[in-house]
Amino acid sequence: FPFPYTPYRIQEQFMEALYGALEAGRVGIFESPTGTGKSLSLICGSLSWLRDCEEKRRREEARLLALGGGGQDGLSPPQARPGGADTAGQPDWVTAFVQKKEERDMVDRLKEEQIRRKKREDRLEKIRHNVQLKYAAKRKRCEEDEAKRLLQLSKEALSQGAGEAALDQLDHNEEELILAEYESDDEKKVVSGVEEDDDDDLEEEHVTKIYYCSRTHSQLSQFVREVQKSPFGKDTRLVSLGSRQNLCVNEEVRRLGALQLINDRCMEMQKNKHEKKSNEENEGKKRRVSRTVCPFYSYEQMQFLRDEVLVEVKDIEQVVSLGRETKACPYYGSRFAIPAAQLVVLPYQMLLHEPTRNAAGIKLKDQVVIIDEAHNLTDTITCIHSTEVTGSQLCCAHSQLLQYMERYRKHLKAKNLMYIKQILYLLEQFVAMLGGNVNQNPGYQAVSQTGTELKSINDFLFQSQIDNINLFKVQQYCEKSLISRKLFGFVERYGGPASAVKTNKENQKLAGLQNFLLTLQQGSDKEGDPPVEAEHDHLQTASPLMQIEGFLSALTNANEDGRVILNRQGTVGQSSLKFLLLNPAVHFAKVVEECRAVIIAGGTMQPVADFREQLLCRAGVDPARIVEFSCGHVIPSENILPIILCSGPSNQQLEFTYQTRDLPQMMDETGRILCNLCNVIPGGVVCFFPSYEYEKQVYGHWEKTGLLSRLAAKKKIFQEPKKANQVEQVLVEYAKCIKCCSQTGGQMTGALLLSVVGGKMSEGINFSDDLGRCVIMVGMPYPNIRSPELQEKMTWLDKTMPRAAGQAPSKVLIENLCMKAVNQSIGRAIRHQKDFASILLLDHRYARPAIFNKLPQWIRERTQVKPAFGSAFAELRKVRTRRILCP
């Protein structure tokens, strides 16, 4: 395998296993701890396979073309020839004719593909070597812009003083708010904003490719940088995909902020462009057309951007910069590059959400998918397809839509009115299910019966009396009519308190909408009700109908795959309806079914039972197709000391259950353990608690008993903040303190960071070297089993899955959720080959075989179980002595 340096043996094993899985078309679960060069192994292993696959295909094509050109009979192997069971009894000349025709068709197709491929390669090579071409398109665009500007000035000069009559007494820019005629319920294929008669290049064949996806854009950018450094960096056609929020360069659209608003505005601008083109061709046809089109949506410029993206590996920021320079849309330019790309880099949501996948033009048939950082894959799929709407949003959407209908009733066609009335009825029934009235302020309507209730989808539809409405058609109408975008524009114009509304009879009706939004705000202020106030702030940035569309879409899932949660709180405004997806496998099935191979990779994939049983087997993957690979770490065994501690310095057994963890003696014992450790461990110590509440409780107890001041004498104490925007500052101060202590010496030996499992610091943050010389896990972070969502998931698993090794599936789920969280947290310490750290698990239950076996293999192999604190403390002192003698 080509590699930028001599790979570790485990990297070679990883690449060999990956290559084998791709070649055999397997579904692989690959685990490679952080610090072992997982990204480079994925890049070099998968791109080596792709290079060999392309070479094989080229050789096979050349062979077939040579045979076809020579008129020889040898294109089809005998077993693949027509004339088997289906053609039995047919004359030989018929069989021979059919075979010859198929062979000729195949040869013609291969020739066409070769010509197309050669044309593309020549074009890219030309751009790669001719710097002048890079600026030609940009210059041409500038010239066109100048010509358009002069033409516009001329038109304005000619029409000055003429004045335009407003259509039916509407303001000029109100035309954009009117829904266009909705002509048909028949679902058509979503065209990605491209004219069908555009260039043949758009119909380009999708070459064999690898789709690589990860959780965040920063992880994707990091991966692209690794590709650039790899031996494949020069000649790999790579494209980075993202949402419009990340890629849009039209400032007017970007200012909208909310993703749904940006999406809708972009689609509307394209629609305007296509309608404008259509109207120019059919001038006689009278039609209301919005004039706003996107200046960056130029097909010629986007073709240029596409080629630039394919010529050289670029991350998403570089693509956006190029889009601004060339005045071409990076969102569509990058999508046009998908067919010819060999490696497509994209976020989870684009791959795992089928409508988004289809809209982006992603075709998975016979392709390879690699999902990195996949430890939370099951939860991610669940979250993408689960949605929640509050009573405030439902009431607000109803009021907005009612006002919109009243304002534009005379301008709307019958079908638009029919669907708007259906949506209004749905909103009324949803609010009624929460125990409220849609015509009253949700902030003032008290809910008589508070609590949480779960219903199947069918039960919810029947009880809310909406089972006679075709939700598929309503959902389709919302998508195609862009009603939420129109509604947002309407509210933007008339809903804000600062908007000046004319006092004619029709516009006076709109005052109700203003008053409604104002009372929402005042109501939340008076009652001191943060959720409603926060919700009102949200309503200023996006129409609540957008969120409700997601809920309507969720209700079209199969009855057995989800539940509707009615969460009734103090007021209707605070109450909510939530759709919970129980079976994420149903949305993952199509991915594994269509792809040639799927690789699920991560630094910590244990326990893998979740992926294998809940996701893959339920998605219909044959167990024989699943392959698992887990490698050790590159660090020497003496560089890590994992200890399961069963009791503390005063022989108090460590068992942090919900019943015992609040006892003063348990909190005291935890404090004594930390005091002893801080005396011997230099640098940073990171201590993870099961929750923010428990961390706060223990901190308060230590303050009262004086333990905190004893700890503070050795280590400066930092606490993980709840707010995400404060995390960076705390980490900077923590690192600065450790560096300062190591340089100056003295009594203070470093810092102690009190963190929370599942919080901001338990994932994605590196505590390498002195930042994390010891990681401590207080208790076992089991999820809250009183949560209605979790209870429903547990009941569903017990009903639908067999018992594993005598354990109920619900019990296995709880243990797996706990150990996934533990593994993510303790993996923060060792980040490279020369790093070293101790890991302490404070709870005797970690020594139970069922729990112990769910630790990552490289940690499990080196873990010591210590019944008493004395022997554990002696081991920790040994590590310190060894490090002082052999730094």
mmCIF file with all atom_site columns, N, CA and C in Angstrom, residues 312-345:
data_model
loop_
_atom_site.group_PDB
_atom_site.id
_atom_site.type_symbol
_atom_site.label_atom_id
_atom_site.label_alt_id
_atom_site.label_comp_id
_atom_site.label_asym_id
_atom_site.label_entity_id
_atom_site.label_seq_id
_atom_site.pdbx_PDB_ins_code
_atom_site.Cartn_x
_atom_site.Cartn_y
_atom_site.Cartn_z
_atom_site.occupancy
_atom_site.B_iso_or_equiv
_atom_site.pdbx_formal_charge
_atom_site.auth_seq_id
_atom_site.auth_comp_id
_atom_site.auth_asym_id
_atom_site.auth_atom_id
_atom_site.pdbx_PDB_model_num
ATOM 1   N N  . GLU A 1 312 ? -8.044  19.483 -8.644  1.00 0.00 ? 312 GLU A N  1
ATOM 2   C CA . GLU A 1 312 ? -7.156  19.520 -7.480  1.00 0.00 ? 312 GLU A CA 1
ATOM 3   C C  . GLU A 1 312 ? -7.977  19.308 -6.209  1.00 0.00 ? 312 GLU A C  1
ATOM 4   N N  . VAL A 1 313 ? -7.430  18.544 -5.266  1.00 0.00 ? 313 VAL A N  1
ATOM 5   C CA . VAL A 1 313 ? -8.147  18.264 -4.011  1.00 0.00 ? 313 VAL A CA 1
ATOM 6   C C  . VAL A 1 313 ? -8.329  19.556 -3.224  1.00 0.00 ? 313 VAL A C  1
ATOM 7   N N  . LYS A 1 314 ? -9.611  19.865 -2.894  1.00 0.00 ? 314 LYS A N  1
ATOM 8   C CA . LYS A 1 314 ? -9.928  21.101 -2.156  1.00 0.00 ? 314 LYS A CA 1
ATOM 9   C C  . LYS A 1 314 ? -10.872 20.781 -1.015  1.00 0.00 ? 314 LYS A C  1
ATOM 10  N N  . ASP A 1 315 ? -10.701 21.468 0.128   1.00 0.00 ? 315 ASP A N  1
ATOM 11  C CA . ASP A 1 315 ? -11.686 21.302 1.198   1.00 0.00 ? 315 ASP A CA 1
ATOM 12  C C  . ASP A 1 315 ? -12.826 22.298 0.978   1.00 0.00 ? 315 ASP A C  1
ATOM 13  N N  . ILE A 1 316 ? -13.821 22.236 1.836   1.00 0.00 ? 316 ILE A N  1
ATOM 14  C CA . ILE A 1 316 ? -15.050 23.003 1.614   1.00 0.00 ? 316 ILE A CA 1
ATOM 15  C C  . ILE A 1 316 ? -14.798 24.513 1.625   1.00 0.00 ? 316 ILE A C  1
ATOM 16  N N  . GLU A 1 317 ? -13.850 24.971 2.463   1.00 0.00 ? 317 GLU A N  1
ATOM 17  C CA . GLU A 1 317 ? -13.547 26.409 2.524   1.00 0.00 ? 317 GLU A CA 1
ATOM 18  C C  . GLU A 1 317 ? -12.928 26.885 1.208   1.00 0.00 ? 317 GLU A C  1
ATOM 19  N N  . GLN A 1 318 ? -12.063 26.047 0.633   1.00 0.00 ? 318 GLN A N  1
ATOM 20  C CA . GLN A 1 318 ? -11.425 26.415 -0.641  1.00 0.00 ? 318 GLN A CA 1
ATOM 21  C C  . GLN A 1 318 ? -12.450 26.449 -1.782  1.00 0.00 ? 318 GLN A C  1
ATOM 22  N N  . VAL A 1 319 ? -13.427 25.543 -1.723  1.00 0.00 ? 319 VAL A N  1
ATOM 23  C CA . VAL A 1 319 ? -14.478 25.514 -2.752  1.00 0.00 ? 319 VAL A CA 1
ATOM 24  C C  . VAL A 1 319 ? -15.320 26.786 -2.669  1.00 0.00 ? 319 VAL A C  1
ATOM 25  N N  . VAL A 1 320 ? -15.644 27.215 -1.428  1.00 0.00 ? 320 VAL A N  1
ATOM 26  C CA . VAL A 1 320 ? -16.439 28.442 -1.230  1.00 0.00 ? 320 VAL A CA 1
ATOM 27  C C  . VAL A 1 320 ? -15.666 29.658 -1.738  1.00 0.00 ? 320 VAL A C  1
ATOM 28  N N  . SER A 1 321 ? -14.369 29.733 -1.428  1.00 0.00 ? 321 SER A N  1
ATOM 29  C CA . SER A 1 321 ? -13.543 30.862 -1.914  1.00 0.00 ? 321 SER A CA 1
ATOM 30  C C  . SER A 1 321 ? -13.526 30.903 -3.438  1.00 0.00 ? 321 SER A C  1
ATOM 31  N N  . LEU A 1 322 ? -13.384 29.728 -4.047  1.00 0.00 ? 322 LEU A N  1
ATOM 32  C CA . LEU A 1 322 ? -13.368 29.640 -5.510  1.00 0.00 ? 322 LEU A CA 1
ATOM 33  C C  . LEU A 1 322 ? -14.713 30.079 -6.090  1.00 0.00 ? 322 LEU A C  1
ATOM 34  N N  . GLY A 1 323 ? -15.812 29.692 -5.428  1.00 0.00 ? 323 GLY A N  1
ATOM 35  C CA . GLY A 1 323 ? -17.149 30.103 -5.867  1.00 0.00 ? 323 GLY A CA 1
ATOM 36  C C  . GLY A 1 323 ? -17.311 31.608 -5.854  1.00 0.00 ? 323 GLY A C  1
ATOM 37  N N  . ARG A 1 324 ? -16.791 32.253 -4.823  1.00 0.00 ? 324 ARG A N  1
ATOM 38  C CA . ARG A 1 324 ? -16.878 33.720 -4.729  1.00 0.00 ? 324 ARG A CA 1
ATOM 39  C C  . ARG A 1 324 ? -16.067 34.368 -5.837  1.00 0.00 ? 324 ARG A C  1
ATOM 40  N N  . GLU A 1 325 ? -14.863 33.827 -6.060  1.00 0.00 ? 325 GLU A N  1
ATOM 41  C CA . GLU A 1 325 ? -13.983 34.378 -7.101  1.00 0.00 ? 325 GLU A CA 1
ATOM 42  C C  . GLU A 1 325 ? -14.617 34.292 -8.483  1.00 0.00 ? 325 GLU A C  1
ATOM 43  N N  . THR A 1 326 ? -15.169 33.122 -8.800  1.00 0.00 ? 326 THR A N  1
ATOM 44  C CA . THR A 1 326 ? -15.669 32.875 -10.157 1.00 0.00 ? 326 THR A CA 1
ATOM 45  C C  . THR A 1 326 ? -17.139 33.229 -10.327 1.00 0.00 ? 326 THR A C  1
ATOM 46  N N  . LYS A 1 327 ? -17.768 33.713 -9.225  1.00 0.00 ? 327 LYS A N  1
ATOM 47  C CA . LYS A 1 327 ? -19.193 34.040 -9.237  1.00 0.00 ? 327 LYS A CA 1
ATOM 48  C C  . LYS A 1 327 ? -20.034 32.835 -9.687  1.00 0.00 ? 327 LYS A C  1
ATOM 49  N N  . ALA A 1 328 ? -19.687 31.656 -9.137  1.00 0.00 ? 328 ALA A N  1
ATOM 50  C CA . ALA A 1 328 ? -20.415 30.421 -9.447  1.00 0.00 ? 328 ALA A CA 1
ATOM 51  C C  . ALA A 1 328 ? -20.875 29.799 -8.141  1.00 0.00 ? 328 ALA A C  1
ATOM 52  N N  . CYS A 1 329 ? -22.022 29.128 -8.162  1.00 0.00 ? 329 CYS A N  1
ATOM 53  C CA . CYS A 1 329 ? -22.587 28.541 -6.936  1.00 0.00 ? 329 CYS A CA 1
ATOM 54  C C  . CYS A 1 329 ? -21.801 27.292 -6.535  1.00 0.00 ? 329 CYS A C  1
ATOM 55  N N  . PRO A 1 330 ? -21.126 27.309 -5.365  1.00 0.00 ? 330 PRO A N  1
ATOM 56  C CA . PRO A 1 330 ? -20.367 26.130 -4.925  1.00 0.00 ? 330 PRO A CA 1
ATOM 57  C C  . PRO A 1 330 ? -21.277 24.945 -4.594  1.00 0.00 ? 330 PRO A C  1
ATOM 58  N N  . TYR A 1 331 ? -22.514 25.242 -4.160  1.00 0.00 ? 331 TYR A N  1
ATOM 59  C CA . TYR A 1 331 ? -23.435 24.158 -3.770  1.00 0.00 ? 331 TYR A CA 1
ATOM 60  C C  . TYR A 1 331 ? -23.751 23.284 -4.984  1.00 0.00 ? 331 TYR A C  1
ATOM 61  N N  . TYR A 1 332 ? -24.135 23.925 -6.105  1.00 0.00 ? 332 TYR A N  1
ATOM 62  C CA . TYR A 1 332 ? -24.467 23.152 -7.304  1.00 0.00 ? 332 TYR A CA 1
ATOM 63  C C  . TYR A 1 332 ? -23.212 22.754 -8.088  1.00 0.00 ? 332 TYR A C  1
ATOM 64  N N  . GLY A 1 333 ? -22.199 23.607 -8.072  1.00 0.00 ? 333 GLY A N  1
ATOM 65  C CA . GLY A 1 333 ? -20.952 23.272 -8.764  1.00 0.00 ? 333 GLY A CA 1
ATOM 66  C C  . GLY A 1 333 ? -20.346 21.983 -8.218  1.00 0.00 ? 333 GLY A C  1
ATOM 67  N N  . SER A 1 334 ? -20.353 21.845 -6.880  1.00 0.00 ? 334 SER A N  1
ATOM 68  C CA . SER A 1 334 ? -19.794 20.629 -6.269  1.00 0.00 ? 334 SER A CA 1
ATOM 69  C C  . SER A 1 334 ? -20.676 19.421 -6.568  1.00 0.00 ? 334 SER A C  1
ATOM 70  N N  . ARG A 1 335 ? -22.008 19.638 -6.628  1.00 0.00 ? 335 ARG A N  1
ATOM 71  C CA . ARG A 1 335 ? -22.906 18.520 -6.946  1.00 0.00 ? 335 ARG A CA 1
ATOM 72  C C  . ARG A 1 335 ? -22.722 18.033 -8.373  1.00 0.00 ? 335 ARG A C  1
ATOM 73  N N  . PHE A 1 336 ? -22.440 18.967 -9.302  1.00 0.00 ? 336 PHE A N  1
ATOM 74  C CA . PHE A 1 336 ? -22.201 18.571 -10.689 1.00 0.00 ? 336 PHE A CA 1
ATOM 75  C C  . PHE A 1 336 ? -20.935 17.712 -10.801 1.00 0.00 ? 336 PHE A C  1
ATOM 76  N N  . ALA A 1 337 ? -20.040 17.827 -9.793  1.00 0.00 ? 337 ALA A N  1
ATOM 77  C CA . ALA A 1 337 ? -18.771 17.080 -9.846  1.00 0.00 ? 337 ALA A CA 1
ATOM 78  C C  . ALA A 1 337 ? -18.924 15.642 -9.347  1.00 0.00 ? 337 ALA A C  1
ATOM 79  N N  . ILE A 1 338 ? -20.076 15.306 -8.749  1.00 0.00 ? 338 ILE A N  1
ATOM 80  C CA . ILE A 1 338 ? -20.240 13.971 -8.140  1.00 0.00 ? 338 ILE A CA 1
ATOM 81  C C  . ILE A 1 338 ? -20.030 12.825 -9.147  1.00 0.00 ? 338 ILE A C  1
ATOM 82  N N  . PRO A 1 339 ? -20.666 12.861 -10.342 1.00 0.00 ? 339 PRO A N  1
ATOM 83  C CA . PRO A 1 339 ? -20.533 11.694 -11.233 1.00 0.00 ? 339 PRO A CA 1
ATOM 84  C C  . PRO A 1 339 ? -19.090 11.313 -11.548 1.00 0.00 ? 339 PRO A C  1
ATOM 85  N N  . ALA A 1 340 ? -18.225 12.303 -11.784 1.00 0.00 ? 340 ALA A N  1
ATOM 86  C CA . ALA A 1 340 ? -16.841 12.020 -12.192 1.00 0.00 ? 340 ALA A CA 1
ATOM 87  C C  . ALA A 1 340 ? -15.899 11.847 -11.007 1.00 0.00 ? 340 ALA A C  1
ATOM 88  N N  . ALA A 1 341 ? -16.335 12.191 -9.791  1.00 0.00 ? 341 ALA A N  1
ATOM 89  C CA . ALA A 1 341 ? -15.454 12.140 -8.616  1.00 0.00 ? 341 ALA A CA 1
ATOM 90  C C  . ALA A 1 341 ? -15.153 10.696 -8.216  1.00 0.00 ? 341 ALA A C  1
ATOM 91  N N  . GLN A 1 342 ? -13.940 10.489 -7.678  1.00 0.00 ? 342 GLN A N  1
ATOM 92  C CA . GLN A 1 342 ? -13.570 9.166  -7.156  1.00 0.00 ? 342 GLN A CA 1
ATOM 93  C C  . GLN A 1 342 ? -13.813 9.089  -5.653  1.00 0.00 ? 342 GLN A C  1
ATOM 94  N N  . LEU A 1 343 ? -13.719 10.227 -4.994  1.00 0.00 ? 343 LEU A N  1
ATOM 95  C CA . LEU A 1 343 ? -13.918 10.275 -3.543  1.00 0.00 ? 343 LEU A CA 1
ATOM 96  C C  . LEU A 1 343 ? -14.839 11.449 -3.223  1.00 0.00 ? 343 LEU A C  1
ATOM 97  N N  . VAL A 1 344 ? -15.984 11.161 -2.619  1.00 0.00 ? 344 VAL A N  1
ATOM 98  C CA . VAL A 1 344 ? -16.956 12.201 -2.258  1.00 0.00 ? 344 VAL A CA 1
ATOM 99  C C  . VAL A 1 344 ? -16.996 12.287 -0.733  1.00 0.00 ? 344 VAL A C  1
ATOM 100 N N  . VAL A 1 345 ? -16.719 13.479 -0.217  1.00 0.00 ? 345 VAL A N  1
ATOM 101 C CA . VAL A 1 345 ? -16.654 13.699 1.233   1.00 0.00 ? 345 VAL A CA 1
ATOM 102 C C  . VAL A 1 345 ? -17.888 14.485 1.646   1.00 0.00 ? 345 VAL A C  1
#
